[in-house]
Amino acid sequence: MPKKGKVEIKESWCKGCEICATFCPKKILGLRNDGKMEVKDPENCIACNQCVLRCPDYAIKVEVIENND
Amino acid sequence: MEMEKYFRVDKLPHIWCPGCGHGSVMMSIVKGIDKMGWDPEKVTVVSGIGCSSRAPGYMNFNTLHTVHGRPIAFATGIKLANPELHVIVITGDGDGAAIGGNHLIHACRRNIGINVVLFNNQIYGMTSGQYSPMTPEGSMATTSPYGNIEPPFDLCELTRSAGANFVARGTVYHLPKLDSYIEKAFGKEGFSYVEAISQCPTYYGRRNKMKTPLEMLEWQKKNSIDIKKARDLDSEQLKGKIITGIFAERDDEEYTARYDQLIKSVQGGKE
Ligand SMILES: Cc1ncc(C[n+]2csc(CCOP(=O)(O)OP(=O)(O)O)c2C)c(N)n1
Ligand code: SF4
Ligand code: SF4
Ligand code: SF4
Ligand SMILES: [Mg+2]
């Protein structure tokens, strides 16, 4: 079973560049109308940390909430 | 990673544009410092002027934001006065290759213990997009509205030849590799030069048919070629390519250590 993650986006630091959404292998991140990133489908996060690694504004945190390894 | 330990979080978010690569390179440097386990009190980060050179303002170490092109000159003084400090220079392709190019080659020649990380976005970002000595041939810039006719400087070849102990080039697209080059550079005594290909979507991308940061990252991915593969190609085949990898790795004696020995031997001679 893969890991599961809880994504937290610090809105005041997000500039809406969409880099995180492109690198997310599960494609669960998307821009809101106001230009801030949001988690569209929180259930499917696998805590791979790609979004954290790629965000040039350090606006994302991912907490591992379930690890069945 | 403890953000508060290494960043002045009250100064964030940084002023860089959406999708600017400089934020990624700054984090790569901080991760390198963290990996080295250096005491932040013993780290000094020095920069010149440019978007890239604004990085130390966000970094929670001893920091010095100097004048355009001169961070290596300031850093040389710091290292000579306090050889126990870890001295890191953050510079740009304008700051480090144009106005500051001469300081760079002499610091390599001396092999002084300074770790230079050059944020190469191939343009003068801060002043709205003039071409730099590292702008690829054919690129559009405000000062080359019909395309740049100058070939770009390969600072990895230059610093390698000039005597740097460690030289590497990575890209923001290949971020984990860039992290590893920076870590290796920090682990070296003597001078190191790491070039990080960064993206300036605002002033380079927009003029060069890459409007979004993602298109710029894609360009980095498509155009990069590993140094081992590059050895089999001629200059025509390598035109416009980003050669990545480690260019130099040696252990020649560091400058302040030599200087220290000199002082000791001169003083010893008097007794
Ligand atoms: C002596 C001097 N000359 C020119 C300038 C104007 N100037 C400020 S930043 C800059 C270029 C910065 O380019 P780069 O180092 O590549 O940094 P970037 O903004 O692209 O990160 C120039 C020419 C200056 N501040 N001081
Ligand atoms: S990468 Fe960071 S700044 Fe860019 S959209 Fe995602 S969270 Fe926002
Ligand atoms: S941790 Fe991975 S799966 Fe979860 S949002 Fe980030 S990139 Fe997507
Ligand atoms: S102008 Fe270019 S280099 Fe400067 S912050 Fe904007 S994207 Fe980054
Ligand atoms: Mg630049």
Short mmCIF file of C-alpha atoms and ligand atoms in Angstrom, two decimals:
data_model
loop_
_atom_site.label_atom_id
_atom_site.label_comp_id
_atom_site.label_asym_id
_atom_site.label_seq_id
_atom_site.Cartn_x
_atom_site.Cartn_y
_atom_site.Cartn_z
CA MET A 1 0.00 0.00 0.00
CA PRO A 2 1.36 3.43 -0.90
CA LYS A 3 1.70 6.29 1.52
CA LYS A 4 -1.01 8.84 2.08
CA GLY A 5 -0.41 12.53 2.60
CA LYS A 6 -2.12 15.64 3.89
CA VAL A 7 -1.24 18.72 1.85
CA GLU A 8 -1.19 22.16 3.35
CA ILE A 9 -0.81 25.21 1.11
CA LYS A 10 0.26 28.51 2.64
CA GLU A 11 -1.92 30.79 0.55
CA SER A 12 -0.14 34.01 1.41
CA TRP A 13 3.10 32.60 -0.05
CA CYS A 14 1.61 30.95 -3.16
CA LYS A 15 2.06 32.87 -6.42
CA GLY A 16 0.03 30.53 -8.62
CA CYS A 17 2.88 29.47 -10.93
CA GLU A 18 1.39 25.94 -11.34
CA ILE A 19 4.75 24.20 -11.10
CA CYS A 20 3.51 21.97 -8.26
CA ALA A 21 0.40 20.94 -10.19
CA THR A 22 2.45 19.93 -13.22
CA PHE A 23 4.86 17.80 -11.21
CA CYS A 24 2.18 16.14 -9.04
CA PRO A 25 2.01 12.55 -10.31
CA LYS A 26 -1.60 12.20 -9.10
CA LYS A 27 -2.74 15.45 -10.73
CA ILE A 28 -4.70 16.47 -7.65
CA LEU A 29 -3.59 20.10 -7.47
CA GLY A 30 -5.26 22.91 -9.40
CA LEU A 31 -5.58 26.69 -9.45
CA ARG A 32 -8.57 28.39 -7.90
CA ASN A 33 -10.22 31.33 -9.61
CA ASP A 34 -8.34 33.72 -7.37
CA GLY A 35 -4.99 32.40 -8.66
CA LYS A 36 -4.05 30.40 -5.58
CA MET A 37 -3.28 26.71 -5.68
CA GLU A 38 -5.64 24.29 -4.01
CA VAL A 39 -5.86 20.56 -3.42
CA LYS A 40 -8.72 19.38 -5.61
CA ASP A 41 -8.66 15.79 -4.52
CA PRO A 42 -7.05 15.43 -1.07
CA GLU A 43 -7.90 11.73 -0.76
CA ASN A 44 -5.47 10.76 -3.50
CA CYS A 45 -2.27 12.35 -2.22
CA ILE A 46 0.50 9.74 -1.99
CA ALA A 47 2.90 11.96 0.02
CA CYS A 48 5.55 11.78 -2.71
CA ASN A 49 6.73 15.32 -1.84
CA GLN A 50 7.20 16.37 -5.49
CA CYS A 51 5.13 19.50 -4.90
CA VAL A 52 7.22 20.43 -1.85
CA LEU A 53 10.46 19.91 -3.75
CA ARG A 54 9.27 21.91 -6.75
CA CYS A 55 7.52 24.91 -5.20
CA PRO A 56 9.89 27.87 -5.65
CA ASP A 57 7.99 29.72 -2.93
CA TYR A 58 8.07 27.08 -0.18
CA ALA A 59 4.30 27.34 0.07
CA ILE A 60 3.52 23.62 0.40
CA LYS A 61 3.86 21.21 3.27
CA VAL A 62 2.93 17.54 3.13
CA GLU A 63 2.39 15.48 6.21
CA VAL A 64 2.43 11.69 5.98
CA ILE A 65 -0.82 10.58 7.60
CA GLU A 66 -0.74 6.90 6.82
CA ASN A 67 2.25 4.75 6.09
CA ASN A 68 1.58 1.13 5.33
CA ASP A 69 5.10 0.27 4.20
CA MET B 1 13.61 21.19 7.26
CA GLU B 2 13.22 23.80 9.96
CA MET B 3 12.34 26.93 7.95
CA GLU B 4 12.91 29.28 10.90
CA LYS B 5 16.41 28.01 11.49
CA TYR B 6 17.63 28.94 8.02
CA PHE B 7 15.24 31.59 6.70
CA ARG B 8 14.08 35.00 7.87
CA VAL B 9 10.50 33.85 7.50
CA ASP B 10 9.10 37.29 8.33
CA LYS B 11 10.67 38.46 5.03
CA LEU B 12 8.87 35.77 2.98
CA PRO B 13 7.29 35.41 0.47
CA HIS B 14 10.30 36.56 -1.54
CA ILE B 15 9.93 39.26 -4.20
CA TRP B 16 10.78 36.97 -7.11
CA CYS B 17 8.15 36.59 -9.86
CA PRO B 18 5.76 33.61 -10.00
CA GLY B 19 7.74 30.59 -11.20
CA CYS B 20 11.15 32.31 -11.00
CA GLY B 21 13.80 29.62 -10.53
CA HIS B 22 15.78 31.58 -7.96
CA GLY B 23 13.61 30.33 -5.08
CA SER B 24 14.49 26.74 -5.97
CA VAL B 25 18.23 27.47 -6.10
CA MET B 26 18.14 29.33 -2.78
CA MET B 27 16.50 26.28 -1.19
CA SER B 28 19.12 24.01 -2.75
CA ILE B 29 21.84 26.07 -1.04
CA VAL B 30 20.04 25.94 2.30
CA LYS B 31 19.63 22.17 1.99
CA GLY B 32 23.37 21.93 1.33
CA ILE B 33 24.16 23.93 4.47
CA ASP B 34 21.78 21.72 6.44
CA LYS B 35 23.44 18.56 5.09
CA MET B 36 26.86 19.88 6.07
CA GLY B 37 25.54 20.45 9.58
CA TRP B 38 27.23 23.87 9.69
CA ASP B 39 26.44 26.16 12.60
CA PRO B 40 24.50 29.09 11.04
CA GLU B 41 26.69 31.44 13.10
CA LYS B 42 29.68 30.16 11.14
CA VAL B 43 28.11 30.68 7.72
CA THR B 44 28.43 33.95 5.81
CA VAL B 45 26.48 34.50 2.61
CA VAL B 46 27.64 37.31 0.35
CA SER B 47 25.95 38.62 -2.81
CA GLY B 48 26.24 41.40 -5.35
CA ILE B 49 23.30 43.07 -7.09
CA GLY B 50 20.55 41.45 -9.14
CA CYS B 51 17.38 39.45 -8.53
CA SER B 52 19.62 36.49 -7.62
CA SER B 53 21.68 38.62 -5.29
CA ARG B 54 18.61 39.40 -3.20
CA ALA B 55 18.67 35.85 -1.83
CA PRO B 56 20.81 36.50 1.27
CA GLY B 57 18.18 38.95 2.51
CA TYR B 58 15.93 35.95 3.16
CA MET B 59 18.61 33.70 4.61
CA ASN B 60 19.15 33.47 8.34
CA PHE B 61 22.97 33.55 8.47
CA ASN B 62 25.58 36.27 8.54
CA THR B 63 24.71 38.01 5.28
CA LEU B 64 26.19 40.75 3.17
CA HIS B 65 24.47 42.34 0.18
CA THR B 66 27.28 44.25 -1.52
CA VAL B 67 27.67 46.13 -4.81
CA HIS B 68 27.25 44.94 -8.36
CA GLY B 69 29.93 42.51 -9.46
CA ARG B 70 31.95 42.61 -6.26
CA PRO B 71 30.72 39.87 -3.93
CA ILE B 72 33.82 37.72 -4.47
CA ALA B 73 36.06 40.65 -3.56
CA PHE B 74 34.14 41.14 -0.28
CA ALA B 75 34.10 37.40 0.33
CA THR B 76 37.87 37.18 -0.18
CA GLY B 77 38.37 39.73 2.58
CA ILE B 78 35.99 37.89 4.89
CA LYS B 79 37.67 34.54 4.31
CA LEU B 80 41.16 35.96 4.84
CA ALA B 81 40.14 37.66 8.07
CA ASN B 82 38.13 34.68 9.37
CA PRO B 83 39.24 31.48 7.65
CA GLU B 84 37.04 29.42 9.99
CA LEU B 85 33.88 30.84 8.40
CA HIS B 86 32.05 29.02 5.61
CA VAL B 87 31.81 31.73 2.98
CA ILE B 88 29.19 31.34 0.27
CA VAL B 89 28.77 33.77 -2.61
CA ILE B 90 25.45 34.09 -4.41
CA THR B 91 25.73 35.83 -7.74
CA GLY B 92 24.08 36.06 -11.16
CA ASP B 93 25.23 35.74 -14.74
CA GLY B 94 25.40 39.54 -14.95
CA ASP B 95 26.90 40.02 -11.51
CA GLY B 96 29.38 37.15 -11.75
CA ALA B 97 30.24 36.86 -15.45
CA ALA B 98 30.00 40.44 -16.74
CA ILE B 99 31.01 43.13 -14.25
CA GLY B 100 32.40 40.61 -11.75
CA GLY B 101 34.15 38.20 -14.12
CA ASN B 102 37.64 39.31 -13.20
CA HIS B 103 37.16 38.69 -9.48
CA LEU B 104 35.89 35.22 -10.29
CA ILE B 105 38.95 34.12 -12.26
CA HIS B 106 41.38 35.41 -9.66
CA ALA B 107 39.54 33.71 -6.81
CA CYS B 108 39.83 30.45 -8.81
CA ARG B 109 43.52 31.05 -9.42
CA ARG B 110 44.11 31.54 -5.70
CA ASN B 111 41.85 28.62 -4.88
CA ILE B 112 40.52 30.50 -1.87
CA GLY B 113 37.91 28.69 0.23
CA ILE B 114 34.77 30.35 -1.10
CA ASN B 115 31.74 28.50 -2.46
CA VAL B 116 30.25 30.42 -5.36
CA VAL B 117 26.76 29.56 -6.57
CA LEU B 118 25.89 31.45 -9.75
CA PHE B 119 22.18 31.71 -10.59
CA ASN B 120 22.34 31.61 -14.39
CA ASN B 121 19.03 32.77 -15.83
CA GLN B 122 20.86 33.93 -18.99
CA ILE B 123 19.67 37.52 -18.67
CA TYR B 124 19.84 40.64 -16.53
CA GLY B 125 16.56 40.02 -14.74
CA MET B 126 16.58 42.90 -12.29
CA THR B 127 17.10 45.59 -14.91
CA SER B 128 14.37 44.21 -17.22
CA GLY B 129 16.09 41.89 -19.65
CA GLN B 130 19.36 43.06 -21.18
CA TYR B 131 21.49 40.22 -22.56
CA SER B 132 24.40 39.03 -20.42
CA PRO B 133 27.66 37.29 -21.34
CA MET B 134 25.80 34.02 -20.67
CA THR B 135 22.77 34.65 -22.89
CA PRO B 136 22.56 31.96 -25.59
CA GLU B 137 23.29 32.97 -29.16
CA GLY B 138 20.17 33.97 -31.06
CA SER B 139 18.21 34.91 -27.93
CA MET B 140 16.03 37.98 -27.83
CA ALA B 141 16.73 40.58 -25.16
CA THR B 142 15.95 44.28 -24.84
CA THR B 143 19.51 44.97 -26.02
CA SER B 144 19.39 42.33 -28.78
CA PRO B 145 15.97 42.89 -30.33
CA TYR B 146 17.04 41.01 -33.50
CA GLY B 147 18.75 38.17 -31.66
CA ASN B 148 22.01 37.97 -29.73
CA ILE B 149 25.04 37.53 -32.00
CA GLU B 150 27.50 36.87 -29.16
CA PRO B 151 28.44 33.36 -28.04
CA PRO B 152 27.86 32.72 -24.32
CA PHE B 153 30.69 32.28 -21.84
CA ASP B 154 31.13 28.76 -20.50
CA LEU B 155 32.06 29.63 -16.94
CA CYS B 156 32.47 25.99 -15.97
CA GLU B 157 35.30 25.59 -18.47
CA LEU B 158 36.71 28.94 -17.41
CA THR B 159 36.71 28.25 -13.66
CA ARG B 160 38.05 24.74 -14.19
CA SER B 161 40.98 26.10 -16.22
CA ALA B 162 41.56 28.93 -13.76
CA GLY B 163 42.12 26.49 -10.87
CA ALA B 164 38.88 25.97 -8.93
CA ASN B 165 38.88 22.81 -6.80
CA PHE B 166 35.29 21.96 -7.67
CA VAL B 167 33.16 22.95 -10.66
CA ALA B 168 29.69 21.76 -11.64
CA ARG B 169 26.60 22.82 -13.56
CA GLY B 170 23.06 21.77 -12.75
CA THR B 171 19.57 23.00 -13.56
CA VAL B 172 16.42 23.77 -11.62
CA TYR B 173 14.67 21.09 -13.66
CA HIS B 174 17.17 18.47 -12.45
CA LEU B 175 16.88 19.74 -8.88
CA PRO B 176 18.06 16.66 -6.93
CA LYS B 177 21.27 16.63 -9.00
CA LEU B 178 21.78 20.32 -8.35
CA ASP B 179 21.38 19.61 -4.62
CA SER B 180 24.09 16.96 -4.85
CA TYR B 181 26.52 19.29 -6.70
CA ILE B 182 26.03 22.02 -4.12
CA GLU B 183 26.58 19.57 -1.30
CA LYS B 184 29.79 18.30 -2.93
CA ALA B 185 30.98 21.86 -3.47
CA PHE B 186 30.38 22.74 0.18
CA GLY B 187 32.36 19.68 1.22
CA LYS B 188 35.47 20.90 -0.61
CA GLU B 189 38.28 22.95 0.83
CA GLY B 190 39.32 25.56 -1.70
CA PHE B 191 37.32 27.39 -4.32
CA SER B 192 34.15 25.91 -5.76
CA TYR B 193 31.89 27.10 -8.54
CA VAL B 194 28.41 25.70 -9.04
CA GLU B 195 26.30 27.10 -11.84
CA ALA B 196 22.57 26.66 -11.45
CA ILE B 197 20.56 27.15 -14.61
CA SER B 198 17.56 29.08 -13.32
CA GLN B 199 14.53 30.42 -15.15
CA CYS B 200 13.46 34.03 -15.63
CA PRO B 201 10.05 33.64 -17.23
CA THR B 202 9.44 37.38 -16.98
CA TYR B 203 12.36 38.75 -18.97
CA TYR B 204 13.94 35.79 -20.73
CA GLY B 205 11.02 33.43 -21.25
CA ARG B 206 8.48 35.93 -22.51
CA ARG B 207 10.83 37.23 -25.21
CA ASN B 208 11.96 33.78 -26.25
CA LYS B 209 8.69 31.93 -26.85
CA MET B 210 8.55 30.47 -23.34
CA LYS B 211 5.87 32.48 -21.62
CA THR B 212 5.38 30.21 -18.63
CA PRO B 213 7.84 28.90 -16.06
CA LEU B 214 6.80 25.40 -17.11
CA GLU B 215 7.90 25.97 -20.70
CA MET B 216 11.23 27.17 -19.36
CA LEU B 217 11.65 24.07 -17.22
CA GLU B 218 10.79 21.95 -20.24
CA TRP B 219 13.50 23.82 -22.19
CA GLN B 220 16.03 23.00 -19.46
CA LYS B 221 15.02 19.36 -19.61
CA LYS B 222 15.21 19.11 -23.42
CA ASN B 223 18.45 21.01 -23.84
CA SER B 224 20.54 19.52 -21.06
CA ILE B 225 23.20 17.02 -21.89
CA ASP B 226 25.44 15.16 -19.47
CA ILE B 227 29.11 16.06 -19.61
CA LYS B 228 30.07 12.43 -20.28
CA LYS B 229 27.87 12.32 -23.38
CA ALA B 230 28.96 15.80 -24.43
CA ARG B 231 32.58 14.61 -24.74
CA ASP B 232 31.64 12.65 -27.86
CA LEU B 233 30.02 15.62 -29.60
CA ASP B 234 31.59 18.49 -31.52
CA SER B 235 30.99 22.18 -30.92
CA GLU B 236 28.37 22.39 -33.66
CA GLN B 237 26.35 19.58 -32.06
CA LEU B 238 26.68 21.20 -28.65
CA LYS B 239 25.49 24.63 -29.77
CA GLY B 240 22.69 25.84 -27.52
CA LYS B 241 23.03 22.83 -25.20
CA ILE B 242 23.35 23.02 -21.43
CA ILE B 243 26.22 20.75 -20.44
CA THR B 244 25.54 19.46 -16.94
CA GLY B 245 27.64 17.52 -14.47
CA ILE B 246 30.92 17.82 -12.61
CA PHE B 247 33.67 19.61 -14.56
CA ALA B 248 36.44 19.58 -11.93
CA GLU B 249 37.06 17.83 -8.66
CA ARG B 250 40.48 18.11 -7.06
CA ASP B 251 42.10 18.80 -3.71
CA ASP B 252 44.72 21.47 -4.30
CA GLU B 253 45.71 23.37 -1.18
CA GLU B 254 43.39 26.18 -0.16
CA TYR B 255 44.67 29.76 -0.11
CA THR B 256 44.17 30.77 3.53
CA ALA B 257 45.92 27.56 4.63
CA ARG B 258 48.92 28.50 2.47
CA TYR B 259 48.79 32.02 3.82
CA ASP B 260 48.74 30.74 7.38
CA GLN B 261 51.79 28.57 6.70
CA LEU B 262 53.61 31.53 5.24
CA ILE B 263 52.91 33.64 8.33
CA LYS B 264 54.09 30.84 10.58
CA SER B 265 57.29 30.27 8.63
CA VAL B 266 58.11 33.99 8.46
CA GLN B 267 57.47 34.47 12.17
CA GLY B 268 59.30 31.25 12.95
CA GLY B 269 62.30 32.51 10.99
CA LYS B 270 62.63 35.52 13.29
CA GLU B 271 63.07 33.50 16.44
C1 LIG C 1 27.83 49.41 -11.00
C2 LIG C 1 26.45 49.00 -11.43
N1 LIG C 1 26.19 48.85 -12.75
C3 LIG C 1 24.97 48.47 -13.15
C4 LIG C 1 23.98 48.25 -12.24
C5 LIG C 1 22.59 47.86 -12.71
N2 LIG C 1 22.33 46.45 -12.51
C6 LIG C 1 21.65 46.04 -11.44
S1 LIG C 1 21.38 44.39 -11.43
C7 LIG C 1 22.15 44.23 -12.92
C8 LIG C 1 22.24 42.90 -13.63
C9 LIG C 1 21.83 41.75 -12.82
O1 LIG C 1 21.88 40.59 -13.57
P1 LIG C 1 22.20 39.21 -12.93
O2 LIG C 1 23.42 39.28 -12.10
O3 LIG C 1 22.20 38.21 -14.01
O4 LIG C 1 21.01 38.96 -11.91
P2 LIG C 1 19.48 38.55 -12.17
O5 LIG C 1 18.71 39.79 -11.90
O6 LIG C 1 19.35 38.10 -13.57
O7 LIG C 1 19.24 37.47 -11.19
C10 LIG C 1 22.61 45.45 -13.40
C11 LIG C 1 23.31 45.63 -14.68
C12 LIG C 1 24.28 48.42 -10.88
N3 LIG C 1 23.36 48.20 -9.93
N4 LIG C 1 25.51 48.81 -10.50
S1 SF4 C 2 4.45 25.77 -6.94
FE1 SF4 C 2 4.10 26.91 -5.03
S2 SF4 C 2 3.82 29.03 -5.67
FE2 SF4 C 2 3.57 27.75 -7.50
S3 SF4 C 2 1.35 27.36 -7.57
FE3 SF4 C 2 2.25 25.66 -6.46
S4 SF4 C 2 2.11 26.28 -4.32
FE4 SF4 C 2 1.77 28.11 -5.51
S1 SF4 C 3 2.73 14.96 -2.21
FE1 SF4 C 3 2.78 14.15 -4.30
S2 SF4 C 3 0.72 13.37 -4.64
FE2 SF4 C 3 0.58 14.68 -2.86
S3 SF4 C 3 -0.01 16.66 -3.72
FE3 SF4 C 3 2.22 16.66 -3.56
S4 SF4 C 3 2.91 15.98 -5.57
FE4 SF4 C 3 0.73 15.44 -5.42
S1 SF4 C 4 12.68 39.35 -13.27
FE1 SF4 C 4 13.27 37.26 -13.76
S2 SF4 C 4 14.98 36.78 -12.39
FE2 SF4 C 4 13.93 38.60 -11.57
S3 SF4 C 4 12.44 37.79 -10.12
FE3 SF4 C 4 11.37 38.01 -12.07
S4 SF4 C 4 11.58 35.99 -13.03
FE4 SF4 C 4 13.10 36.07 -11.40
MG MG C 5 20.75 36.92 -14.58
#
